[in-house]
Short mmCIF file of C-alpha atoms in Angstrom, two decimals:
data_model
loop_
_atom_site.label_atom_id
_atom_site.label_comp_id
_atom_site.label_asym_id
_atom_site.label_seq_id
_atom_site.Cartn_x
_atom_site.Cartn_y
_atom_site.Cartn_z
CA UNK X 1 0.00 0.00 0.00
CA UNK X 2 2.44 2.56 -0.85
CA UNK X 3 -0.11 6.01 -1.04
CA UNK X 4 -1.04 5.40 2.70
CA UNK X 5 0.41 2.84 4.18
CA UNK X 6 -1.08 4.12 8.07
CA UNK X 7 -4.84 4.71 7.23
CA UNK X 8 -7.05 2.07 9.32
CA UNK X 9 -9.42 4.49 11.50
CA UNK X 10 -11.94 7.36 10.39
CA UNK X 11 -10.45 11.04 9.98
CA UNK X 12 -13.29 12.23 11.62
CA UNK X 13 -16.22 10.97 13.25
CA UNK X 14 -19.20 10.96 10.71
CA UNK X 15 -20.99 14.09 12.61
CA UNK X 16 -18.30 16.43 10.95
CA UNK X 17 -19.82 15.96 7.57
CA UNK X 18 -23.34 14.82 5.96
CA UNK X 19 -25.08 11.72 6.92
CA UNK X 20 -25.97 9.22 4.17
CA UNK X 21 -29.48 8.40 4.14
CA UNK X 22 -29.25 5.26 4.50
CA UNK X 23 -28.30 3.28 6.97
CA UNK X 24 -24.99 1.66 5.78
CA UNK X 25 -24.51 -0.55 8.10
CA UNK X 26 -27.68 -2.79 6.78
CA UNK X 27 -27.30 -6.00 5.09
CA UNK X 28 -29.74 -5.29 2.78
CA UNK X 29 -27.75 -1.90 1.59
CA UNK X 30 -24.62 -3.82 1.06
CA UNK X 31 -25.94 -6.42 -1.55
CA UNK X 32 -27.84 -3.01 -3.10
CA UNK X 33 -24.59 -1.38 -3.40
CA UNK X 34 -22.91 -4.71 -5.17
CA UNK X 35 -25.60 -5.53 -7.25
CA UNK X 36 -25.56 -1.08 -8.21
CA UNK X 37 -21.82 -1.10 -8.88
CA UNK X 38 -22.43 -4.01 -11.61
CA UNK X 39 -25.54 -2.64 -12.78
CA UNK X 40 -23.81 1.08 -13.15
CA UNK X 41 -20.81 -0.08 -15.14
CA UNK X 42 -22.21 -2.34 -17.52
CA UNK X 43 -25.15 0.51 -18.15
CA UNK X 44 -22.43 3.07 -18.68
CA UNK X 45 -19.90 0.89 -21.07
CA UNK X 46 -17.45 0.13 -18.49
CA UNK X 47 -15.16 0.76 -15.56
CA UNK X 48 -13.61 3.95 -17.51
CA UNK X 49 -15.49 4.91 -20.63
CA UNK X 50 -14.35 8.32 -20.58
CA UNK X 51 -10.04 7.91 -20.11
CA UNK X 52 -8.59 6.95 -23.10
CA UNK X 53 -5.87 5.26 -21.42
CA UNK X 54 -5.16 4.44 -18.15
CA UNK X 55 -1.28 4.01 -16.99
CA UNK X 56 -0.34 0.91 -16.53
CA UNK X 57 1.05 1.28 -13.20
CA UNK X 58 -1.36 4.12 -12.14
CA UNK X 59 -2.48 4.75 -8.45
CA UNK X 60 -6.28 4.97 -8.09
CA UNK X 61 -8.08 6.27 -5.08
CA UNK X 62 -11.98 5.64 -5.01
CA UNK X 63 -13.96 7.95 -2.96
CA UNK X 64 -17.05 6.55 -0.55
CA UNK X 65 -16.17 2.80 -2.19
CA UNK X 66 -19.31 0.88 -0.51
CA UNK X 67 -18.30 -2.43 -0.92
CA UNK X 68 -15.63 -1.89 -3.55
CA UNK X 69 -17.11 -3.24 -6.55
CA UNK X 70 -15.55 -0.73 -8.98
CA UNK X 71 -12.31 -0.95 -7.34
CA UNK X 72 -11.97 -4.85 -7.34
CA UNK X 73 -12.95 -4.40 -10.78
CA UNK X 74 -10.37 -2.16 -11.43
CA UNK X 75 -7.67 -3.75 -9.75
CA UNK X 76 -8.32 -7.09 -11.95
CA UNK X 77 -8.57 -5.26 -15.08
CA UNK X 78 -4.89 -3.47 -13.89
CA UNK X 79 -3.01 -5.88 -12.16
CA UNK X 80 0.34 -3.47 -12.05
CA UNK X 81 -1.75 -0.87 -10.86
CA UNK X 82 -2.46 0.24 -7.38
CA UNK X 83 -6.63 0.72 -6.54
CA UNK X 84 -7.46 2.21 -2.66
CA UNK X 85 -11.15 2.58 -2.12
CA UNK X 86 -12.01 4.55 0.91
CA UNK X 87 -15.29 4.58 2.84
CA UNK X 88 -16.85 5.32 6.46
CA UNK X 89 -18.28 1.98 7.21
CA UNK X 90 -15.70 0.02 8.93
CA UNK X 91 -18.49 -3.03 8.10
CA UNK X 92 -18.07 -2.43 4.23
CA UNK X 93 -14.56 -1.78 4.03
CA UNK X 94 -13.88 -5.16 5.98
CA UNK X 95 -16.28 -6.66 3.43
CA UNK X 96 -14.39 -5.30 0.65
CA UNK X 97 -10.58 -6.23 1.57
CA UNK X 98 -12.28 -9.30 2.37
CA UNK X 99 -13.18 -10.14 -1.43
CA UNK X 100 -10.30 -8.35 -2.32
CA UNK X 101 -8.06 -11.18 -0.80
CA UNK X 102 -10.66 -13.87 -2.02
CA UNK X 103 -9.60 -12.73 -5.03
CA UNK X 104 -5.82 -12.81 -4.91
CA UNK X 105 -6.12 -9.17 -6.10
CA UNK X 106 -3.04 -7.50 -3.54
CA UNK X 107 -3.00 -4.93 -5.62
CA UNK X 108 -6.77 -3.42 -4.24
CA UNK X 109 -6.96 -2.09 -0.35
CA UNK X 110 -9.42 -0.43 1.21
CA UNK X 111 -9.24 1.78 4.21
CA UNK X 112 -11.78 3.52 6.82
CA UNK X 113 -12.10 7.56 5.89
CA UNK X 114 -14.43 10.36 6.23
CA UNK X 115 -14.08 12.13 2.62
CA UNK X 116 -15.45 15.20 4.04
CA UNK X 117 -12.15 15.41 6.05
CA UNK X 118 -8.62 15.52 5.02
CA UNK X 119 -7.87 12.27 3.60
CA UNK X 120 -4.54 10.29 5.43
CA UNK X 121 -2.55 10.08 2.02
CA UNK X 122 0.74 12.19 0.85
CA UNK X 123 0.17 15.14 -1.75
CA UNK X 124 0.13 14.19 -5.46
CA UNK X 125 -0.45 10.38 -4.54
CA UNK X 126 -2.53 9.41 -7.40
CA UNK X 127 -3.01 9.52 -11.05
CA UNK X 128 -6.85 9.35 -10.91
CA UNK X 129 -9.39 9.97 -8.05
CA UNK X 130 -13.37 8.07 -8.88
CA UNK X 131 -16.18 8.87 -7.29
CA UNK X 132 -20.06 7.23 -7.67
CA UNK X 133 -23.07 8.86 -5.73
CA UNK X 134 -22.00 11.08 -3.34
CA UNK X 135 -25.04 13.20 -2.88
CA UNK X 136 -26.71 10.91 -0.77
CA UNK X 137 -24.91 12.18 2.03
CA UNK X 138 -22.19 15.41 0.30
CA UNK X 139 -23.75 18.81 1.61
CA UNK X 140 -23.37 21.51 -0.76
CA UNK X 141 -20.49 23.16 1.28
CA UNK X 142 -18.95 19.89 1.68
CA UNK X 143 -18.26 19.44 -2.48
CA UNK X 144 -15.46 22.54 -2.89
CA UNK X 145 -13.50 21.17 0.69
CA UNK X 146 -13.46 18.04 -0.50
CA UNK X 147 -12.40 18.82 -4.66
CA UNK X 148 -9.76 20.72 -3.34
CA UNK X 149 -7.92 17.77 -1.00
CA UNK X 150 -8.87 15.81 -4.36
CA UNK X 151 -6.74 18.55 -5.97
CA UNK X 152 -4.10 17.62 -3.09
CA UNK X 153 -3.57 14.74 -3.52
CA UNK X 154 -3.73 14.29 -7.49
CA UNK X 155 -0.75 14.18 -9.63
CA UNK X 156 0.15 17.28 -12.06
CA UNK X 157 -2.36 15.78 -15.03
CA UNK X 158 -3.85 13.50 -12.86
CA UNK X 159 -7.71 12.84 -13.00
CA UNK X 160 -11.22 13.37 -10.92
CA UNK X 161 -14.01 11.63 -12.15
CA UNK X 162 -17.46 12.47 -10.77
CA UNK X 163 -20.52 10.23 -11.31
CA UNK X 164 -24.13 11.59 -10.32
CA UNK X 165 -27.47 11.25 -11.22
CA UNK X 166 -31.04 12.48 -10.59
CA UNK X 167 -34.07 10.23 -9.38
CA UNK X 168 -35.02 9.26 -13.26
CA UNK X 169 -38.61 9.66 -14.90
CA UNK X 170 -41.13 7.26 -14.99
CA UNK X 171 -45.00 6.34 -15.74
CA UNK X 172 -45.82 5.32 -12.56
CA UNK X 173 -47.22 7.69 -10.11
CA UNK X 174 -46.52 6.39 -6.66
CA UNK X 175 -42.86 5.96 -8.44
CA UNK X 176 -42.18 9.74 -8.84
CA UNK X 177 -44.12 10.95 -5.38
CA UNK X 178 -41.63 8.58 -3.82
CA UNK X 179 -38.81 10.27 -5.64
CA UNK X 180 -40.28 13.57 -4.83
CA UNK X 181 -40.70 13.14 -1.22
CA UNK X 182 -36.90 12.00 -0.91
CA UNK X 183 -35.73 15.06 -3.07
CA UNK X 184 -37.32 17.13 -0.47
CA UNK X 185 -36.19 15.06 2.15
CA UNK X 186 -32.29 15.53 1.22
CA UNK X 187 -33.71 19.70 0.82
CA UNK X 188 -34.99 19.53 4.41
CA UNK X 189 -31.39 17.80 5.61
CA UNK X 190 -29.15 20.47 3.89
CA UNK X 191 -27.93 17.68 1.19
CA UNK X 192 -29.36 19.07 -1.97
CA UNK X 193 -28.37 21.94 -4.43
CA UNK X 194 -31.86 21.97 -5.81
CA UNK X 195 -33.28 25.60 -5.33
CA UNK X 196 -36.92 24.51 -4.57
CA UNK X 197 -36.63 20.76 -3.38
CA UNK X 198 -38.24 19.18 -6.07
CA UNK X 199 -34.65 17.51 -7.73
CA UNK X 200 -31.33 16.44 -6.15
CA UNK X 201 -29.98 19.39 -8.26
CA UNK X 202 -26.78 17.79 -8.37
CA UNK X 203 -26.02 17.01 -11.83
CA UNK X 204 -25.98 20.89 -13.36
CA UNK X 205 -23.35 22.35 -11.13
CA UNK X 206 -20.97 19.13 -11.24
CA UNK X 207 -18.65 20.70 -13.93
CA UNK X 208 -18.77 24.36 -12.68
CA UNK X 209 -17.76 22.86 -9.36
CA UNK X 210 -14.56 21.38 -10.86
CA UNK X 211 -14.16 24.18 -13.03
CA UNK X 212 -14.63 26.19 -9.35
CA UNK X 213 -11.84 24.14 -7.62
CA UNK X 214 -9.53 24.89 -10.45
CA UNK X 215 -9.51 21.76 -12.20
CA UNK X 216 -8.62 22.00 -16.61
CA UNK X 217 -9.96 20.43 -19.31
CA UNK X 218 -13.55 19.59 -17.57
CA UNK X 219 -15.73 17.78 -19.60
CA UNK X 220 -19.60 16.11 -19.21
CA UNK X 221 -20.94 12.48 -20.55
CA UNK X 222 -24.52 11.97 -20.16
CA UNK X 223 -26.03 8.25 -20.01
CA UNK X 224 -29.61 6.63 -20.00
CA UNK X 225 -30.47 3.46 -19.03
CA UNK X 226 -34.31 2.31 -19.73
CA UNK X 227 -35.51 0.08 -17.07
CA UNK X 228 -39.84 0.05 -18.67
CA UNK X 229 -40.95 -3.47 -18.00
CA UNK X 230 -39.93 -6.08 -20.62
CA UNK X 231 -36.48 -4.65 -21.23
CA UNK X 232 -32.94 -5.93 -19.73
CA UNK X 233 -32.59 -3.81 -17.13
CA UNK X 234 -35.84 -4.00 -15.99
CA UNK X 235 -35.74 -6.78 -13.53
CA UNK X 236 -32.43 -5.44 -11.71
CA UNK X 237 -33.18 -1.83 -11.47
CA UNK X 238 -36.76 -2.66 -10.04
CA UNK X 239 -34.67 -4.49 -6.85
CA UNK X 240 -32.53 -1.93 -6.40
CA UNK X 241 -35.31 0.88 -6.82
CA UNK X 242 -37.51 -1.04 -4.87
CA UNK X 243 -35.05 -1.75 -1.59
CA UNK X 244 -33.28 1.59 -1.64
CA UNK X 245 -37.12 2.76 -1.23
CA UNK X 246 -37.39 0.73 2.03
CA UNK X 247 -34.33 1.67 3.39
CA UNK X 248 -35.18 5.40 3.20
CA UNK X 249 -38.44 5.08 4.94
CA UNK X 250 -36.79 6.13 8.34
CA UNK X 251 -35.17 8.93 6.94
CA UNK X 252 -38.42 10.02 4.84
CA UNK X 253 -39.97 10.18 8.42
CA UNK X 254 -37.33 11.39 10.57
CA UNK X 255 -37.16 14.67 7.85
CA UNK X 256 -40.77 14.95 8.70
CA UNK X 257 -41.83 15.10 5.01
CA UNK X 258 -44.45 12.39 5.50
CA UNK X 259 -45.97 10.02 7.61
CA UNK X 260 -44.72 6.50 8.42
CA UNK X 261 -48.32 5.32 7.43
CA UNK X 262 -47.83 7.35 4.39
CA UNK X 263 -44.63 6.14 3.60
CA UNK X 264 -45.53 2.63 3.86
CA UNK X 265 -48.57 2.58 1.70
CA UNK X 266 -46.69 4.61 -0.94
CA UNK X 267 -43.73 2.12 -0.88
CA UNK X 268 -46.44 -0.29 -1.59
CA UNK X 269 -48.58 1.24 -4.27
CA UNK X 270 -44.69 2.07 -5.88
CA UNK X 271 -43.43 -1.78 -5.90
CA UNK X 272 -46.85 -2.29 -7.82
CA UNK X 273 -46.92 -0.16 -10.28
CA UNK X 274 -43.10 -0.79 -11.08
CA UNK X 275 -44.13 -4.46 -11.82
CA UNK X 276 -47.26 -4.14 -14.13
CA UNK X 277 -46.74 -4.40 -17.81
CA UNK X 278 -47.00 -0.95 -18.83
CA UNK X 279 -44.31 0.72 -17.15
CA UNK X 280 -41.92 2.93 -18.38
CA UNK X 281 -38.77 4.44 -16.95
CA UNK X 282 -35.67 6.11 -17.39
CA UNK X 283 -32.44 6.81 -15.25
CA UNK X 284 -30.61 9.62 -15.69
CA UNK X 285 -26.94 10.22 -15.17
CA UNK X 286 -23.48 12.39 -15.70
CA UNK X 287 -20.07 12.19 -15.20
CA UNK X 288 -17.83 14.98 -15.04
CA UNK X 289 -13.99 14.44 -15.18
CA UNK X 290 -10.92 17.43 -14.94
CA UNK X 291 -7.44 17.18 -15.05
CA UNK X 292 -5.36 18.70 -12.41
CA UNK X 293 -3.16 21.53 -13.68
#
C-alpha cells in the first residue's frame, strides 16, 4: 500500500460531515450497493469509458467505495496498478478487503475515511481519483473542501471523475411521489443543491464545481439506461429501486416530510406499479472528469 500505508481508522467521526441516508450498516444496503456497482458499469460501457488510457502502473483512489465493486474491478482489469477505495463503514470496508483477498487481487486495499475530512494520504499520490453517488450524504459546502484535497492529492495531469445522477422519470405515479418526497427530504437535511426541493440538483453544477476548484480540461458524458418493463434492465433496477425505497423510509420520516403510514402505503402502491406491464422508466446520469493543472 504505498499512497497510505497508516490509514485504518476514520479522519473524523461521521458528525463532521453529511449523513448518508441510508443506513450503511444494513445487510440489505450492502448487496444493493454490489448488485448497483455491476448494474452502473455495464449501463455506462465500463469501468472507464471516458479515459482513453489508463497508466499501466497508475495509483487509483476511489472515494465513498461501498463495498468496492468498482475498485476490485479495477484492480483485476490493472493488475500493475495500485486501486485504494475509501469509505466510512468500517463493516463495508472489511467486506471489501475481504473479497479483495478472495480474489488474490493485492494490488486493491481499502481503508476507513471520512471524505469530508482531510484524507490520510501524501500530496500528489494518485493519477486518478473516482467517485459514484456522493449526494446521498455530500452537503453543498462539503463538495469545494473536498475537490480541493482531491486537488491535493492528485498528480500534475492526474484525474477526478465524478458520477451523479437524478431520481429518473417514470409512468408510474406512486414511483415519482416517492422520488419527490426524498428530493425534499435531502432539501430539508441540507444535502441538496436543488433551489426549490423538487430535484437532487446535483447534476448541473458538477462541472462548474470542478471548473470552481480549479480543475482543466472539464468535460460532461450523459447516459440513460431504460428500465420500462420487458427490457434488460428492468428486472435489476426494479430491486434496487424497490429496496433503496425501504431503506429510506426512516429517513423520509425522521425529515418529517411524510408520515410512516404514508410512507408505507406509498412504498407499496410504488413496488406495484413498477411491476405491471405498462411501465416505463428512465435513469438519468453524468459524469464529469478534470485534469489537475
Amino acid at each position: 500500500m504505498s499512497a497510505a500505508e497508516e490509514p485504518t481508522a476514520p479522519s473524523q467521526p461521521a458528525s463532521e460531515g453529511g449523513t448518508y441516508f441510508i443506513d450503511a450498516e444494513e445487510a440489505a444496503e450492502l448487496a444493493r450497493l454490489m448488485q448497483q456497482d455491476r448494474l452502473v458499469t455495464e449501463a455506462m460501457g465500463g469501468l472507464l469509458p471516458e479515459v482513453e488510457t489508463l497508466p499501466a502502473t497508475a495509483q487509483v483512489l476511489d472515494l465513498a467505495c461501498g463495498p468496492g465493486g468498482w475498485a476490485l474491478e479495477l484492480a483485476f482489469h490493472y493488475p500493475e496498478a495500485e486501486v485504494i477505495g475509501v469509505d466510512l463503514s468500517p463493516s463495508i470496508v472489511e467486506y471489501a478487503n475481504a473479497q479483495a483477498r478472495s480474489r488474490n487481487l493485492s494490488n486493491a486495499h481499502f481503508a476507513v475515511m471520512n471524505i469530508t475530512q482531510p484524507l490520510a494520504f501524501s500530496d500528489a499520490s494518485f493519477d486518478l481519483i473516482n467517485a459514484r453517488f456522493l449526494a446521498g450524504f455530500m452537503r453543498p459546502q462539503d463538495w469545494p473542501r473536498l475537490l480541493a484535497e482531491c486537488r491535493r492529492l492528485l498528480k500534475p495531469g492526474g484525474l477526478l471523475r465524478l458520477t451523479e445522477s437524478e431520481w429518473g422519470l417514470t409512468t408510474s405515479p406512486a414511483t415519482q411521489r416517492y422520488y419527490a418526497l426524498c428530493s425534499e427530504a435531502l432539501k430539508r437535511a441540507g444535502q441538496s443543491f436543488s433551489p426549490d426541493g423538487h430535484l437532487l440538483g446535483i447534476t448541473p453544477v458538477l462541472a462548474p464545481l470542478l471548473r470552481q476548484a480549479g480543475f482543466n480540461e472539464v468535460r460532461l458524458r450523459g447516459g440513460v439506461l431504460e428500465w420500462s418493463s420487458g427490457t434488460p434492465y428492468h428486472y435489476s433496477t426494479f430491486k434496487n429501486i424497490s429496496v433503496m425505497f425501504d431503506l429510506l423510509k426512516p429517513f423520509l420520516v425522521k425529515t418529517g416530510v411524510a408520515r410512516a403510514e404514508e410512507v408505507n402505503a406509498l412504498y407499496q402502491q410504488a413496488v406495484a406499479e413498477m411491476q405491471a406491464d405498462d411501465f416505463f422508466a428512465v435513469w438519468f446520469w453524468v459524469t464529469a472528469w478534470g485534469r489537475q493543472p
